[in-house]
XYZ file of C-alpha atoms in Angstrom:
497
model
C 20.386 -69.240 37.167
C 18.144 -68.638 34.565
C 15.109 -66.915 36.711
C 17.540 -63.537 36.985
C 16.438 -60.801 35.655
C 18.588 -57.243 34.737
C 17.825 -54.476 36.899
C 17.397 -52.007 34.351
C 15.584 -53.142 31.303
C 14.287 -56.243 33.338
C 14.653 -58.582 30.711
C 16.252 -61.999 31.818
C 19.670 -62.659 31.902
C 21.698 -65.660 31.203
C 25.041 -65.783 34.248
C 28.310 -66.895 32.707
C 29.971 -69.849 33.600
C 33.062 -68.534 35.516
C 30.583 -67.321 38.020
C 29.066 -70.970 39.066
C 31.722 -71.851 41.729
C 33.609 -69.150 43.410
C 36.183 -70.102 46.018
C 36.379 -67.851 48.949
C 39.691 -66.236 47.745
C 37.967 -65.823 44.362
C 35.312 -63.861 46.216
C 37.358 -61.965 48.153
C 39.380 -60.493 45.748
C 36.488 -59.471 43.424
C 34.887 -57.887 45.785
C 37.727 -55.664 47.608
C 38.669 -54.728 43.602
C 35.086 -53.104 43.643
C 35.342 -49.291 44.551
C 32.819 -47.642 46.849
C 30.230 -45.615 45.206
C 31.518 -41.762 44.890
C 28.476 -39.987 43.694
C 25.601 -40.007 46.115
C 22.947 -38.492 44.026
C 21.169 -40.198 40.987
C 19.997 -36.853 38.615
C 23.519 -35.558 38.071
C 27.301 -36.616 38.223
C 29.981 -34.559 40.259
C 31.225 -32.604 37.340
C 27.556 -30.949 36.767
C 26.674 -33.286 33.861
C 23.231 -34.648 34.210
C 22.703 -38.609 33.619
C 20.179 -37.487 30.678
C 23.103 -35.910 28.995
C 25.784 -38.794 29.264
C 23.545 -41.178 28.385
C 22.172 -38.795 25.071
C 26.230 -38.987 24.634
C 26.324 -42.638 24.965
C 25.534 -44.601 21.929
C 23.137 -47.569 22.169
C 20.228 -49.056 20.920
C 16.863 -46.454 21.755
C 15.119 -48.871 23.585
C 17.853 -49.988 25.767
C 17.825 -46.041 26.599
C 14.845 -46.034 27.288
C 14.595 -49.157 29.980
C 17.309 -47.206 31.525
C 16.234 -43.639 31.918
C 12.884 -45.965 33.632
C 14.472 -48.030 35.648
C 16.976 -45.568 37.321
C 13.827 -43.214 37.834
C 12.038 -45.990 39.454
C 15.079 -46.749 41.757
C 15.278 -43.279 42.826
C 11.702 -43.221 43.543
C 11.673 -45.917 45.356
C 14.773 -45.034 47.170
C 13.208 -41.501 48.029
C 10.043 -43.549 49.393
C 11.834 -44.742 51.568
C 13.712 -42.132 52.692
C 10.724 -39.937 53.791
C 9.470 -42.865 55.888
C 12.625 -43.048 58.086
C 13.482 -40.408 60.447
C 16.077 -37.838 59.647
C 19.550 -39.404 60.233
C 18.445 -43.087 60.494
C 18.793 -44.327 56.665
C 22.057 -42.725 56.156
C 23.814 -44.395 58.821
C 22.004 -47.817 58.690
C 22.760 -48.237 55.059
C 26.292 -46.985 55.235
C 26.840 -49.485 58.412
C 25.313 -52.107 55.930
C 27.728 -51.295 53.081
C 30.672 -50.915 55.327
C 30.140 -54.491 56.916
C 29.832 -55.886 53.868
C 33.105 -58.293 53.283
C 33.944 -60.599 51.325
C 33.972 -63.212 54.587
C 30.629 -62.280 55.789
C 27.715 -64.720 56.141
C 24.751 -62.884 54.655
C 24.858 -59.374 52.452
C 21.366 -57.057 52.311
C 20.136 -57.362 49.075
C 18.240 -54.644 47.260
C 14.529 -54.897 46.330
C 14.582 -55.609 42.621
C 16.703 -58.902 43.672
C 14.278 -59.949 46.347
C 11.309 -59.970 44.278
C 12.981 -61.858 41.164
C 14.132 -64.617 43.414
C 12.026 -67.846 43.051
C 10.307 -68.993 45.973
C 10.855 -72.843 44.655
C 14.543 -74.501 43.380
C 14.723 -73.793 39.888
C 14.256 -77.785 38.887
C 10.756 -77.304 38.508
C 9.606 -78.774 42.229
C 6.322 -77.660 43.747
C 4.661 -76.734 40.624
C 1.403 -76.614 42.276
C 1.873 -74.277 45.230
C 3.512 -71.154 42.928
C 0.021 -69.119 43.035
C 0.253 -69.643 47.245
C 3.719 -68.669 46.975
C 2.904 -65.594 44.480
C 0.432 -64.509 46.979
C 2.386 -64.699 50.197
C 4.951 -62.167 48.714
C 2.215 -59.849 48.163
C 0.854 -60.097 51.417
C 4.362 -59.441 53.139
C 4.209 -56.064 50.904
C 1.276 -55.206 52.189
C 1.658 -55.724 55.663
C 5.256 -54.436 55.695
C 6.772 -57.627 57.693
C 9.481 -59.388 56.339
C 9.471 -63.135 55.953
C 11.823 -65.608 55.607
C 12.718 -66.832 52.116
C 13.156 -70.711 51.059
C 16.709 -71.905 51.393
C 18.768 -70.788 47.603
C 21.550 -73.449 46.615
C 24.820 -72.265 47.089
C 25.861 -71.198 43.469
C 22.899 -69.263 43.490
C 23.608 -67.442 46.878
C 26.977 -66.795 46.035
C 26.190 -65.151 42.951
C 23.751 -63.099 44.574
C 25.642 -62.501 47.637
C 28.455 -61.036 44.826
C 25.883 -59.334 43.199
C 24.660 -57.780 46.471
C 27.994 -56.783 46.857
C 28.293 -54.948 43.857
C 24.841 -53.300 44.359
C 26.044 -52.077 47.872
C 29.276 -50.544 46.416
C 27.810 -48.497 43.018
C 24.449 -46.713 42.399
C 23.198 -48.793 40.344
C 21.386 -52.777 40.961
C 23.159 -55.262 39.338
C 22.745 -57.719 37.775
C 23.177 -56.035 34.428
C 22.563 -57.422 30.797
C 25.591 -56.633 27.958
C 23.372 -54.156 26.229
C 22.995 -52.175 30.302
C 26.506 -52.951 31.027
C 27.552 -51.478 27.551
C 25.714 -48.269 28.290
C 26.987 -47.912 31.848
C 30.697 -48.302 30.345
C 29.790 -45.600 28.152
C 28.482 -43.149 30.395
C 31.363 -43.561 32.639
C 33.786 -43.421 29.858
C 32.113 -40.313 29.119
C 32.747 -39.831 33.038
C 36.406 -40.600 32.859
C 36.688 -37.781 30.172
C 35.222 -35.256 31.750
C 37.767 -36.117 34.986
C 40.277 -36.107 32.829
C 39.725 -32.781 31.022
C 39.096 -31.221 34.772
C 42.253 -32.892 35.898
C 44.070 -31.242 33.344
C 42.694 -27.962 33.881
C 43.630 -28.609 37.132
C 47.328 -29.273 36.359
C 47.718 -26.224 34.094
C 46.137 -23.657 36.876
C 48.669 -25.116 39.116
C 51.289 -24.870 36.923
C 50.260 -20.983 36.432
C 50.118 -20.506 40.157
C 53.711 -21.922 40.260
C 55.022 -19.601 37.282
C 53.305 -16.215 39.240
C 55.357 -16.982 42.676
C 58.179 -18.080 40.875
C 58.226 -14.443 39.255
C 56.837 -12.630 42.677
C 60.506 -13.409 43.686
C 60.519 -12.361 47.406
C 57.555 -12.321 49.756
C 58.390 -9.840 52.258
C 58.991 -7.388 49.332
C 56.402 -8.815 47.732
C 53.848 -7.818 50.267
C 54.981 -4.184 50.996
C 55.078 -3.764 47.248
C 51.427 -5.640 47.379
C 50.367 -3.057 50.167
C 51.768 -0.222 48.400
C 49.829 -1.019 45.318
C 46.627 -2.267 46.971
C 46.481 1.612 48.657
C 47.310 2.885 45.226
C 44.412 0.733 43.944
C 42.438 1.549 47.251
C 43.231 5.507 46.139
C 42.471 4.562 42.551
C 38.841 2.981 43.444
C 38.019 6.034 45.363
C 38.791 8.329 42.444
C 37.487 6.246 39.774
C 34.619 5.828 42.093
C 34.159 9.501 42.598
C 33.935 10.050 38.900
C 31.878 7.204 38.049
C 28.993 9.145 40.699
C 29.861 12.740 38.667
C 29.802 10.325 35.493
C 26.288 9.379 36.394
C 25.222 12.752 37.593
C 26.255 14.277 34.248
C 24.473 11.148 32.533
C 20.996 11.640 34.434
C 21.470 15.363 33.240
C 22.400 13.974 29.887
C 19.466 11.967 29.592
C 16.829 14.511 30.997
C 18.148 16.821 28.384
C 17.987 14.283 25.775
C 14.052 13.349 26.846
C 14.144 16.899 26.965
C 15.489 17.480 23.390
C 12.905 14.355 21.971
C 9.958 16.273 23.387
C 11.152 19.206 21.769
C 11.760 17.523 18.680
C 8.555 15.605 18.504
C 6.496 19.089 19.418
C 8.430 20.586 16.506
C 7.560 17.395 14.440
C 3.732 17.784 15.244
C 3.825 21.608 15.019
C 5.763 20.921 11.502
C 3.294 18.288 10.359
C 0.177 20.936 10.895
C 2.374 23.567 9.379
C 2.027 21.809 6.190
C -1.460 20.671 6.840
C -2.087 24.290 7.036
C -0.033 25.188 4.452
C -1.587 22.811 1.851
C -5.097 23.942 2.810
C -4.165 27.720 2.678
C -2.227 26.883 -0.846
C -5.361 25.013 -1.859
C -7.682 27.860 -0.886
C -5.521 30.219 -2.305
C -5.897 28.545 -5.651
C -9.781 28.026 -5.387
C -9.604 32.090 -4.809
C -6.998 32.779 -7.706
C -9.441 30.566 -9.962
C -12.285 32.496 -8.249
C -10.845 35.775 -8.609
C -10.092 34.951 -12.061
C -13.685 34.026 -13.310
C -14.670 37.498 -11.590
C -11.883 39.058 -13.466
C -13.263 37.698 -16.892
C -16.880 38.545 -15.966
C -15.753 41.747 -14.764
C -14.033 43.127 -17.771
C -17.086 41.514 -19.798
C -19.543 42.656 -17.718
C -17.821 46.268 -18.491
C -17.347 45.757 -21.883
C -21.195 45.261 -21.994
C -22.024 48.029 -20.163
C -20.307 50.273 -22.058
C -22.134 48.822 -25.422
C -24.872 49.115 -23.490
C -24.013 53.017 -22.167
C -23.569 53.684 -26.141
C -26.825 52.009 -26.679
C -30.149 54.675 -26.605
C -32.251 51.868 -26.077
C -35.248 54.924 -26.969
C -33.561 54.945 -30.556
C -33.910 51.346 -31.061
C -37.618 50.981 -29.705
C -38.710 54.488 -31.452
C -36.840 54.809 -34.477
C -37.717 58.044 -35.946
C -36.566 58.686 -39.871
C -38.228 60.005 -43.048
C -39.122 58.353 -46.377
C -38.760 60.932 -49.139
C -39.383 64.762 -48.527
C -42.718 64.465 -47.324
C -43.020 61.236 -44.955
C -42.513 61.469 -41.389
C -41.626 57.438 -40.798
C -41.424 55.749 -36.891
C -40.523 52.424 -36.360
C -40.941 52.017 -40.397
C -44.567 53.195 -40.430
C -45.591 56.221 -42.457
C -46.486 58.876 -40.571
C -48.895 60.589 -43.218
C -51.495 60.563 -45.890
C -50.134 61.843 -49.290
C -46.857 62.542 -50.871
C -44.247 61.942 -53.364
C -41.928 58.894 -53.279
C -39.065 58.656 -55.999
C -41.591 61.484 -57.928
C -44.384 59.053 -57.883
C -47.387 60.107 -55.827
C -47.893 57.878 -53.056
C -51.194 57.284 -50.383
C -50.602 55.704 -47.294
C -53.541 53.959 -45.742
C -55.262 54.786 -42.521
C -54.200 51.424 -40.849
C -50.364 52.284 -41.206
C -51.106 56.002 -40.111
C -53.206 54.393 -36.954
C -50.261 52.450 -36.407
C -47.699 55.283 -36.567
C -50.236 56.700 -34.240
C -50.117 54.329 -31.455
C -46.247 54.893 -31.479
C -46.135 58.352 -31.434
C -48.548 58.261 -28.451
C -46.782 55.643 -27.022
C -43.307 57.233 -27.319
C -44.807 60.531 -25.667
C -45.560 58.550 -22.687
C -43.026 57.036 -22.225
C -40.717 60.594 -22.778
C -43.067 62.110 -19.640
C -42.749 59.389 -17.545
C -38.985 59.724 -17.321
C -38.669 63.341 -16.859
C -41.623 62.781 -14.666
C -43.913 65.091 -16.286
C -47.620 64.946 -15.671
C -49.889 66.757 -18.422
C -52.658 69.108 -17.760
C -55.896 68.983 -19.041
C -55.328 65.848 -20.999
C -54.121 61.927 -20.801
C -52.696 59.922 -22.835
C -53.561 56.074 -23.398
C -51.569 54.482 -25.668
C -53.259 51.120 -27.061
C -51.300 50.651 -30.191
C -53.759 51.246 -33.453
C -56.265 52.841 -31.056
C -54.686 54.921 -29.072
C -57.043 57.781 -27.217
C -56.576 60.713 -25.305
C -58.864 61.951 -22.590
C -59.848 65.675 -21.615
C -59.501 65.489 -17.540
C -61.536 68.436 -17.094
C -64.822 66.421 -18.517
C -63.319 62.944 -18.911
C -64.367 62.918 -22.226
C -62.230 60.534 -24.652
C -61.385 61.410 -28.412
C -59.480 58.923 -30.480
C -56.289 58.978 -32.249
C -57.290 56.822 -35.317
C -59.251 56.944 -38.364
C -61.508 54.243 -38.575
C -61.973 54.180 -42.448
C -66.185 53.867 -42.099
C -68.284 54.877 -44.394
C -68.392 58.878 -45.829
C -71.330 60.231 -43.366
C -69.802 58.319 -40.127
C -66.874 59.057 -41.398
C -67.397 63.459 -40.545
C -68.450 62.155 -37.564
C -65.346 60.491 -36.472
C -63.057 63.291 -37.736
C -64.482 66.146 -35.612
C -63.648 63.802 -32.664
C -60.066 62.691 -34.087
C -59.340 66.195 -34.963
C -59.839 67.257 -31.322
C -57.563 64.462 -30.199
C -55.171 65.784 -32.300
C -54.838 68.978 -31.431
C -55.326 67.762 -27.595
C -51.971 66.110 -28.208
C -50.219 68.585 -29.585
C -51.424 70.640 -26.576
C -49.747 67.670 -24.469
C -46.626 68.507 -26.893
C -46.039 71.631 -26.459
C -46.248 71.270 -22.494
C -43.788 68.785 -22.573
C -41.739 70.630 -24.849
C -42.246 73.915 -22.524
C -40.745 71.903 -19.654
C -37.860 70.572 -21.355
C -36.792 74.261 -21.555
C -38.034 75.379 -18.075
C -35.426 72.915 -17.124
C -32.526 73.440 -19.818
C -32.755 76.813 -21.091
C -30.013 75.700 -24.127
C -32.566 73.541 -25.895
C -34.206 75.469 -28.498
C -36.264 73.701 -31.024
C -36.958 74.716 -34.634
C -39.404 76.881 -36.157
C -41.225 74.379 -37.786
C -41.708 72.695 -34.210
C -42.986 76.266 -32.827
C -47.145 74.894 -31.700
C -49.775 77.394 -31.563
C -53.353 75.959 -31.108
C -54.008 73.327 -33.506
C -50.992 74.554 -35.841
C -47.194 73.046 -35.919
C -44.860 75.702 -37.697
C -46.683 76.370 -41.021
C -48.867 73.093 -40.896
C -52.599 72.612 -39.332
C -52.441 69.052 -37.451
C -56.638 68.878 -38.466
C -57.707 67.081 -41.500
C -60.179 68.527 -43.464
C -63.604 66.891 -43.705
C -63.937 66.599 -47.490
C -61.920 63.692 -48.761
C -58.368 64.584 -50.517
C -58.193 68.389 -49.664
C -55.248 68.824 -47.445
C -53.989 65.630 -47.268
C -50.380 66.578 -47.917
C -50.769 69.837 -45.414
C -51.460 67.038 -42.750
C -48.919 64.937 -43.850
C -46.509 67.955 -43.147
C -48.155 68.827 -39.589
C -47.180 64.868 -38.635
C -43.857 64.716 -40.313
C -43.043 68.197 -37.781
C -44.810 66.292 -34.620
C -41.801 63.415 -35.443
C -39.184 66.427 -35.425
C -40.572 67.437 -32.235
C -40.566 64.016 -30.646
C -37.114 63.212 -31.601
C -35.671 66.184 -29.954
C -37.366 65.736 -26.996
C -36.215 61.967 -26.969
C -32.845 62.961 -27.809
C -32.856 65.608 -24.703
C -34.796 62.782 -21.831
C -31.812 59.897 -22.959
C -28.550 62.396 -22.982
């Protein structure tokens, strides 16, 4: 009894007591109190709850589960081995012949696999010890060649047990025999089972009960089904109508919708358009202020600019480089240099030296240059070349050059010189006069004072020549230069107006 094993975890099992010696009644009415197996399919129960789920509902140890969940898949793999073997049709009615003719009267039961191999192939007293590996190896050999041999007589406790247990095997879907911690978890699955049942039974009851309460109310069936016909053709009418709006419902929506992609496509174009509105906007605002700030800067360099030019308009720049004044009533002065040999300053005699009056010189030449050159005036007979203290002139017709400085040598070279600066001088006043002849060729209103009238080597009253002999006619000369100034001036004054 011990050598048993349960068909689900497949740990051994100890057999209780009561089940030793069974009388044929016994036997008979345990096994017509076992009911026939109603579920025919091992993943899932009748009510669409899976065996995972009512055993997850069950509680139990976790590796009791888990010998479960393997052993049923291992019977239904086995079971489905077999199946595809057998030819369509054959298992199904074999097997249900086999369960049907089991009885409690009957000879011999067909036991399942998991009890053949854990029967012992020698009595349990411990007999034969040394021919179990034979006898471990025949078994495996029948497997292999797929006959089916004959098994060594069981005692009869042991055969009834297993012919009971056979029974039960035959009659539910699972193998049996069962240990308490299997048999605890099969009670709770199909409590969980019986409460399912029960909640569809009731369901069951209450829909019936409804059912009962509608044709209780219904009253009349003949009236009941003209009134039914009635309102299924007002209900046929109805569908019609509510179908014929539902197609103009979803007519109008398609329009709807087109005209709301429509309207998105607008609104996103307007977006975009919008967003480079701005983008123009800001760059035209930005530009707008880089050409205010621009226009600005011009603004302020315009109105200086004009202030400047008006100074500047104001401004004889000829009076600033050629500054033409006197210094008491004798000295002609330009640019601060004395334009003269003798005179009276404050009533004290004064004598200007010939480097100042060479100087003064240079200017004057300089300045009557310059005055030709912008009324574009080109002398005859003579040229002037300014070079500061030793200025020149030079008689075109010859080329000859006389100077227009006093070199201060000694008393014989001295003559010498002054015949030659004497002609210079009176060449330039020659140059004068033609300049001062064109001024009023050209502007008939200037008129120029007597003491500015030139006739040969004279200037008003005044010879321009020095005398030879040293200190006669200093002062005479000094006069003659001090008129050339007056001259200049309004010359200069008439070429910047």
């Amino acid at each position: 009894m011990s050598n048993l094993t349960c068909q689900q975890c497949k740990q051994p099992i100890q057999i209780d007591d009561s089940l030793s010696d069974l009388t044929p009644s016994n036997y008979e009415l345990i096994a017509s109190s076992i009911p026939k197996a109603t579920s025919g399919g091992g993943g899932s129960t009748r009510y669409g709850t899976t065996r995972q789920e009512l055993l997850a509902k069950t509680p139990g140890h976790p590796s009791v589960k888990n010998a479960w969940e393997r052993s049923q898949g291992n019977n239904y793999a086995s079971d489905g081995a077999a199946t595809s073997r057998r030819r369509p049709g054959t298992y199904a009615g074999s097997a249900n012949r086999h369960r049907a003719s089991v009885a409690g009267g009957e000879s011999f039961v067909l036991l399942q696999d998991s009890i053949v191999r854990n029967i012992p192939a020698s009595p349990p007293n411990g007999k034969g010890k040394g021919k179990e590996p034979q006898q471990q190896q025949e078994p495996q050999q029948q497997q292999q060649t797929g006959q089916i041999v004959s098994l060594s007589p069981l005692s009869h406790h042991l055969r009834s047990v297993t012919k009971l247990y056979g029974v039960l095997s035959a009659k539910t879907e699972l193998d049996h025999p069962l240990c308490h911690e299997c048999t605890h978890l099969l009670v709770g699955i199909l409590n969980k089972q019986l409460e399912e049942m029960t909640k569809e039974r009731d369901g069951y009851i209450a829909f019936e009960k409804q059912i009962k309460k509608e044709r209780e109310r219904e009253g009349d069936k003949a009236l009941l089904e003209g009134e039914a016909q009635k309102r299924l053709q007002q209900l046929e009418k109805e569908e019609e109508s509510a179908l014929t709006a539902l197609l103009e419902a979803d007519r109008e929506r398609a329009i709807l919708e087109a005209e709301i992609e429509q309207l998105e496509r607008d609104e996103q174009q307007l977006a975009e358009e919008e967003a480079e509105f701005w983008r123009v906007y800001n760059s035209l605002t930005v530009a707008q202020s880089e050409e205010n700030a621009k226009l600005n800067s011009l603004r302020a360099a315009y109105a200086a600019d004009s202030a400047a030019l008006e100074r500047l308009e104001n401004t004889n720049v000829y009076n600033d480089a050629f500054c033409i004044g006197q210094e008491g009533p004798v000295f002609g002065t330009i640019n601060g240099l004395r334009f003269g040999r003798t005179g009276t300053v404050d009533g004290h005699p004064v004598t200007v030296e010939f480097p100042e009056i060479n100087a003064a010189w240079g200017q004057v030449v300089l300045l009557t240059h310059v005055i030709a050159r912008k009324l574009d005036f080109t002398f005859e007979r003579w040229r002037l070349i300014p070079l500061g203290s030793f200025s020149k002139i030079e008689a075109t017709p010859n080329g000859a050059h006389y100077e227009l400085y006093d070199p201060g040598e000694l008393a014989l070279m001295q003559m010498l010189h002054r015949r030659r600066f004497n002609t210079g001088m009176v060449g330039f006043l020659d140059c004068l006069k033609q300049l001062m002849d064109h001024a009023k060729s050209q502007d008939p209103s200037i008129q120029f004072p007597d003491y500015c009238i030139i006739n040969n080597d004279r200037i008003g009253e005044h010879s321009i020549k020095l005398q030879v002999s040293f200190g006669s006619g200093d002062e005479t000369w000094t006069r003659a230069l001090k008129s050339v100034l007056r001259a200049l001036k309004g010359l200069l004054l008439y070429a910047t107006r």
